[in-house]
Amino acid sequence: MPEAQPLQHLLDQRSDLWRGRRRPQARCTGSGRAELDAWLPDGGWPCGRLVEILPACLGSGELDLLMPLLAEQTRQGQPVMLIAPPLVPCPQRLHRAGIALDRLVVVRAPDQALWAAEQSLKSGVCGSVLVWHPRGRVDARSIRRLQLAARESDAPAFVCYRRHQQPPPSLSALRLGLEPGPQLTLLRGDGPTRALHLGRANVIELAVRRRQSASAP
Amino acid sequence: MSQPVRASLWAGLYCPGLPLSAVWDHQPGIGPVAVHSHQRGQARIFQAGRIAAQHGVRAGMGLSQALALLPQLQSRPRNPAMEQRALEQIALAAYGHSHQVVLAPPDTVLLEIAGSQRLRGGLQPLLDQLVKTLRQQGFRVRCGTAVVPAAARLLARVGQHADSPERLQHTLDALPIDALGLAPGKQQAIIGCGLRRLGELVRMGAPERARRFGSALNAELDQLYGRQPTPLAGWQPPERYRQRLELPVPSERSEALLFAGNRALDHLGGWLEVRDRALTALHVTLEREDAGNPIALGLSLARPGFDRARLLEMLALKLDRIRLPAPVAALVLKAETTLEHRPPQADLWDGRNHGDAWPALLDRLRARLGEEALSGIAPQADHRPEHAWRWVPPGTTRVCTETRPRPTWLLPEPRPCQRADFRLEDGPERIEAGWWDGQDCRRDYWIARDGRNRRVWIFHEHEPRSGWFLHGLFC
């Protein structure tokens, strides 16, 4: 048996090798919510890959969904980019969710949003990058470029489409449908087919966790 | 008896092509060039470039004659101010190698090198390095060394070295009279006396020399042989950086502008190094050929430092954004600097320079998207929600004291809506404020559900307008 261990180790290193029994575990970062982590295929937000979010309408909860992640990253001093958000993110709400506002950068250039996202990912310094796709037709090539850029960074990258926009056929890690609630459906990526209703309880959970970490030395 | 005093040694850097390099800023592939000056109302070639000289253009030739010889010749008048600037540029490079630099206009720079001999592992490597640096900046210089500054200036012209007083005397004695560079009349007078070499002139008695050729020559020779000290005025790099770079041919092509910018950054880098300062912002002004309003480009750095590649990239992004209304004739660079100098630090483990990558990213985004496109968002102490936030520069920290529930998204402006479309859930929160700035309001905020089951923030305004407004989204 002692020889089996290195072989196992060697096989694990090959991400391009498909083995029947188990899918290779992709690197991911915790979403900050236990039930969401359990529901996501990789056990968290995949790192260095693109996550596509398709909200049913504006304000379906796309930012709330990511707030625990952003809070964790900004508190560790990692910068976070919000690129071309459709409305103004309320600083009081972000602060309440635990986000360090001095690490948050909002880029207000809708027509250059994808370029800015690509640059941010390529730099490799951002905690995570969240970009709202500009209005109009979705260009498959620019999404592909974004995917390649995401691979160069360790950060999870999120692209949020507008209503009625169809994402191109792509190799993104995850595609999530989002409805007010927020309620999540997995449109791409193998995992549970059931929808996840997150509700509002998570925020309170986060607040409790923060209080605990604050009371610790 | 006395302590051995460390003998000083001076190097002269003689740039024969300075008038030409100063006005034709070393642009490659420009064709035959020359500089002309006006003598008695007539334009005469002062110095011809290499290609022009191959075609027979000579100094002293009339400009019209030279043009007849070589119709594609481009010639510009001599520009003493630009020659002075070019000389200072050579001095700046020299300042990196010596503590004492002296300008000897019109075409020579002197530097003390006895104290710097060990800097590059010997005298010759030091001079080689200096010549190489200057060649990269477009100046071809000839070196000479001597123990006396005045002699170093002379020996630089002939490319000789004399590192001891005995050797200096020997070398000087052997020089022909015309190496002195005297006025033509005086030179003729000396040669007319049958004197060929400097040594013969020196052997003539001082009173007789003064009688024949004037007393100024004696003082000059005394300085040359080190019998009298040479008066020197030390040169210091300027406190503030400002450089004007004329383009050889006015152009609106960004490649040509970038080429000139690249040259200017060379110079700026040298200045920052000898001044030991870090760049915080660079103001580039493009002067138009038609003398219209100059175009100003500002490049600000999120972190003080000097990264040529990044500055060039930012300049390229800036130039991409604008449309030039007319060809650009000159570039003016002004630098804002700080003494706070933090060299970039790489991460110990992965060797990546994270500290520098973040400001680099901000600079790149700003250069293309504009200064105002990048911001942080900060709370502001005001009860009226539309005044309770503002865009701030990224990285600004502000305290937040608000504890009441606030939505995730705010509409830029409250939008009128119908009460019947919403189901009220929580509220009201009365907000009455703004009497001090004339935007007085009295509202009741409610958390409500809309037809799509979204939680929204709406208010019923009583003053100044009356009605229901949608102001935010809760998710």
mmCIF file of N, CA, C and O in Angstrom, chain B residues 21 37 47 54 84 161 190 195 218 236 240 248-249 261 275 302 308 329 348 368 376 384 387 396 418 428 444:
data_model
loop_
_atom_site.group_PDB
_atom_site.id
_atom_site.type_symbol
_atom_site.label_atom_id
_atom_site.label_comp_id
_atom_site.label_asym_id
_atom_site.label_seq_id
_atom_site.Cartn_x
_atom_site.Cartn_y
_atom_site.Cartn_z
ATOM 1 N N SER B 21 22.492 68.066 -32.530
ATOM 2 C CA SER B 21 21.652 67.211 -31.681
ATOM 3 C C SER B 21 20.593 68.030 -30.968
ATOM 4 O O SER B 21 19.512 67.530 -30.674
ATOM 5 N N SER B 37 23.337 79.057 -39.412
ATOM 6 C CA SER B 37 23.336 80.274 -38.609
ATOM 7 C C SER B 37 23.391 81.451 -39.575
ATOM 8 O O SER B 37 23.711 81.284 -40.750
ATOM 9 N N GLN B 47 26.536 73.331 -39.213
ATOM 10 C CA GLN B 47 26.950 71.954 -38.984
ATOM 11 C C GLN B 47 26.027 71.062 -39.804
ATOM 12 O O GLN B 47 24.833 71.316 -39.859
ATOM 13 N N GLN B 54 27.913 63.394 -46.253
ATOM 14 C CA GLN B 54 28.285 62.450 -47.306
ATOM 15 C C GLN B 54 27.927 62.981 -48.686
ATOM 16 O O GLN B 54 28.559 62.640 -49.673
ATOM 17 N N GLN B 84 21.846 74.963 -24.757
ATOM 18 C CA GLN B 84 22.098 75.030 -23.316
ATOM 19 C C GLN B 84 21.380 73.870 -22.613
ATOM 20 O O GLN B 84 21.924 73.210 -21.741
ATOM 21 N N HIS B 161 44.645 61.906 -22.634
ATOM 22 C CA HIS B 161 44.544 61.758 -21.182
ATOM 23 C C HIS B 161 45.864 62.097 -20.530
ATOM 24 O O HIS B 161 46.922 61.712 -21.017
ATOM 25 N N ILE B 190 50.131 84.188 -33.902
ATOM 26 C CA ILE B 190 51.075 83.279 -33.232
ATOM 27 C C ILE B 190 51.804 82.430 -34.264
ATOM 28 O O ILE B 190 53.027 82.291 -34.234
ATOM 29 N N LEU B 195 55.702 79.956 -34.475
ATOM 30 C CA LEU B 195 55.443 79.011 -33.391
ATOM 31 C C LEU B 195 54.446 77.968 -33.888
ATOM 32 O O LEU B 195 53.402 78.310 -34.406
ATOM 33 N N ASN B 218 48.155 84.938 -21.498
ATOM 34 C CA ASN B 218 48.969 84.462 -20.379
ATOM 35 C C ASN B 218 48.111 83.820 -19.302
ATOM 36 O O ASN B 218 48.435 82.748 -18.787
ATOM 37 N N GLN B 236 24.269 72.322 -10.550
ATOM 38 C CA GLN B 236 23.358 71.463 -9.785
ATOM 39 C C GLN B 236 22.138 71.171 -10.648
ATOM 40 O O GLN B 236 21.683 72.052 -11.359
ATOM 41 N N ARG B 240 13.164 71.929 -9.875
ATOM 42 C CA ARG B 240 11.895 71.476 -10.437
ATOM 43 C C ARG B 240 12.137 70.977 -11.844
ATOM 44 O O ARG B 240 12.996 71.500 -12.543
ATOM 45 N N PRO B 248 10.721 66.912 -34.315
ATOM 46 C CA PRO B 248 11.439 67.309 -35.532
ATOM 47 C C PRO B 248 10.478 67.733 -36.634
ATOM 48 O O PRO B 248 10.722 68.715 -37.324
ATOM 49 N N VAL B 249 9.397 67.003 -36.743
ATOM 50 C CA VAL B 249 8.386 67.364 -37.718
ATOM 51 C C VAL B 249 7.057 67.337 -36.973
ATOM 52 O O VAL B 249 6.745 66.348 -36.327
ATOM 53 N N GLY B 261 7.957 61.107 -26.315
ATOM 54 C CA GLY B 261 7.692 60.923 -24.892
ATOM 55 C C GLY B 261 8.689 59.975 -24.259
ATOM 56 O O GLY B 261 9.153 60.195 -23.143
ATOM 57 N N ARG B 275 18.233 63.451 -8.216
ATOM 58 C CA ARG B 275 17.572 64.253 -7.192
ATOM 59 C C ARG B 275 17.002 63.386 -6.080
ATOM 60 O O ARG B 275 16.508 63.892 -5.089
ATOM 61 N N ALA B 302 -0.807 56.465 -8.606
ATOM 62 C CA ALA B 302 -1.428 56.143 -7.330
ATOM 63 C C ALA B 302 -0.365 55.950 -6.257
ATOM 64 O O ALA B 302 -0.625 56.128 -5.083
ATOM 65 N N ARG B 308 8.919 53.416 -16.092
ATOM 66 C CA ARG B 308 8.845 53.932 -17.455
ATOM 67 C C ARG B 308 7.806 53.246 -18.306
ATOM 68 O O ARG B 308 7.028 53.871 -19.005
ATOM 69 N N ALA B 329 3.509 70.256 -32.230
ATOM 70 C CA ALA B 329 4.862 70.720 -32.531
ATOM 71 C C ALA B 329 5.829 70.413 -31.403
ATOM 72 O O ALA B 329 7.003 70.186 -31.636
ATOM 73 N N LEU B 348 7.876 37.989 -0.392
ATOM 74 C CA LEU B 348 8.978 37.071 -0.093
ATOM 75 C C LEU B 348 8.717 35.689 -0.663
ATOM 76 O O LEU B 348 9.620 35.015 -1.147
ATOM 77 N N ARG B 368 -7.385 55.204 -19.102
ATOM 78 C CA ARG B 368 -8.277 54.976 -20.232
ATOM 79 C C ARG B 368 -9.697 55.475 -19.975
ATOM 80 O O ARG B 368 -10.352 55.972 -20.886
ATOM 81 N N GLY B 376 -14.495 55.375 -4.908
ATOM 82 C CA GLY B 376 -15.043 54.612 -3.814
ATOM 83 C C GLY B 376 -16.362 55.248 -3.457
ATOM 84 O O GLY B 376 -16.719 56.302 -3.996
ATOM 85 N N ARG B 384 -31.224 63.017 4.850
ATOM 86 C CA ARG B 384 -31.886 62.780 3.571
ATOM 87 C C ARG B 384 -31.083 61.737 2.800
ATOM 88 O O ARG B 384 -29.898 61.974 2.501
ATOM 89 N N HIS B 387 -28.719 62.554 0.025
ATOM 90 C CA HIS B 387 -27.507 63.312 0.355
ATOM 91 C C HIS B 387 -26.586 62.523 1.274
ATOM 92 O O HIS B 387 -25.579 63.050 1.726
ATOM 93 N N THR B 396 -10.694 55.936 0.394
ATOM 94 C CA THR B 396 -11.066 56.884 1.441
ATOM 95 C C THR B 396 -11.831 56.167 2.541
ATOM 96 O O THR B 396 -12.753 55.405 2.267
ATOM 97 N N GLN B 418 -46.742 54.677 -8.119
ATOM 98 C CA GLN B 418 -48.135 54.569 -7.672
ATOM 99 C C GLN B 418 -48.205 53.756 -6.395
ATOM 100 O O GLN B 418 -47.619 52.676 -6.313
ATOM 101 N N PRO B 428 -43.702 53.438 9.314
ATOM 102 C CA PRO B 428 -42.893 54.351 8.509
ATOM 103 C C PRO B 428 -41.678 54.863 9.282
ATOM 104 O O PRO B 428 -41.656 54.787 10.494
ATOM 105 N N ASP B 444 -42.195 60.037 4.692
ATOM 106 C CA ASP B 444 -42.324 58.788 5.442
ATOM 107 C C ASP B 444 -41.817 57.661 4.568
ATOM 108 O O ASP B 444 -42.359 57.416 3.488
#
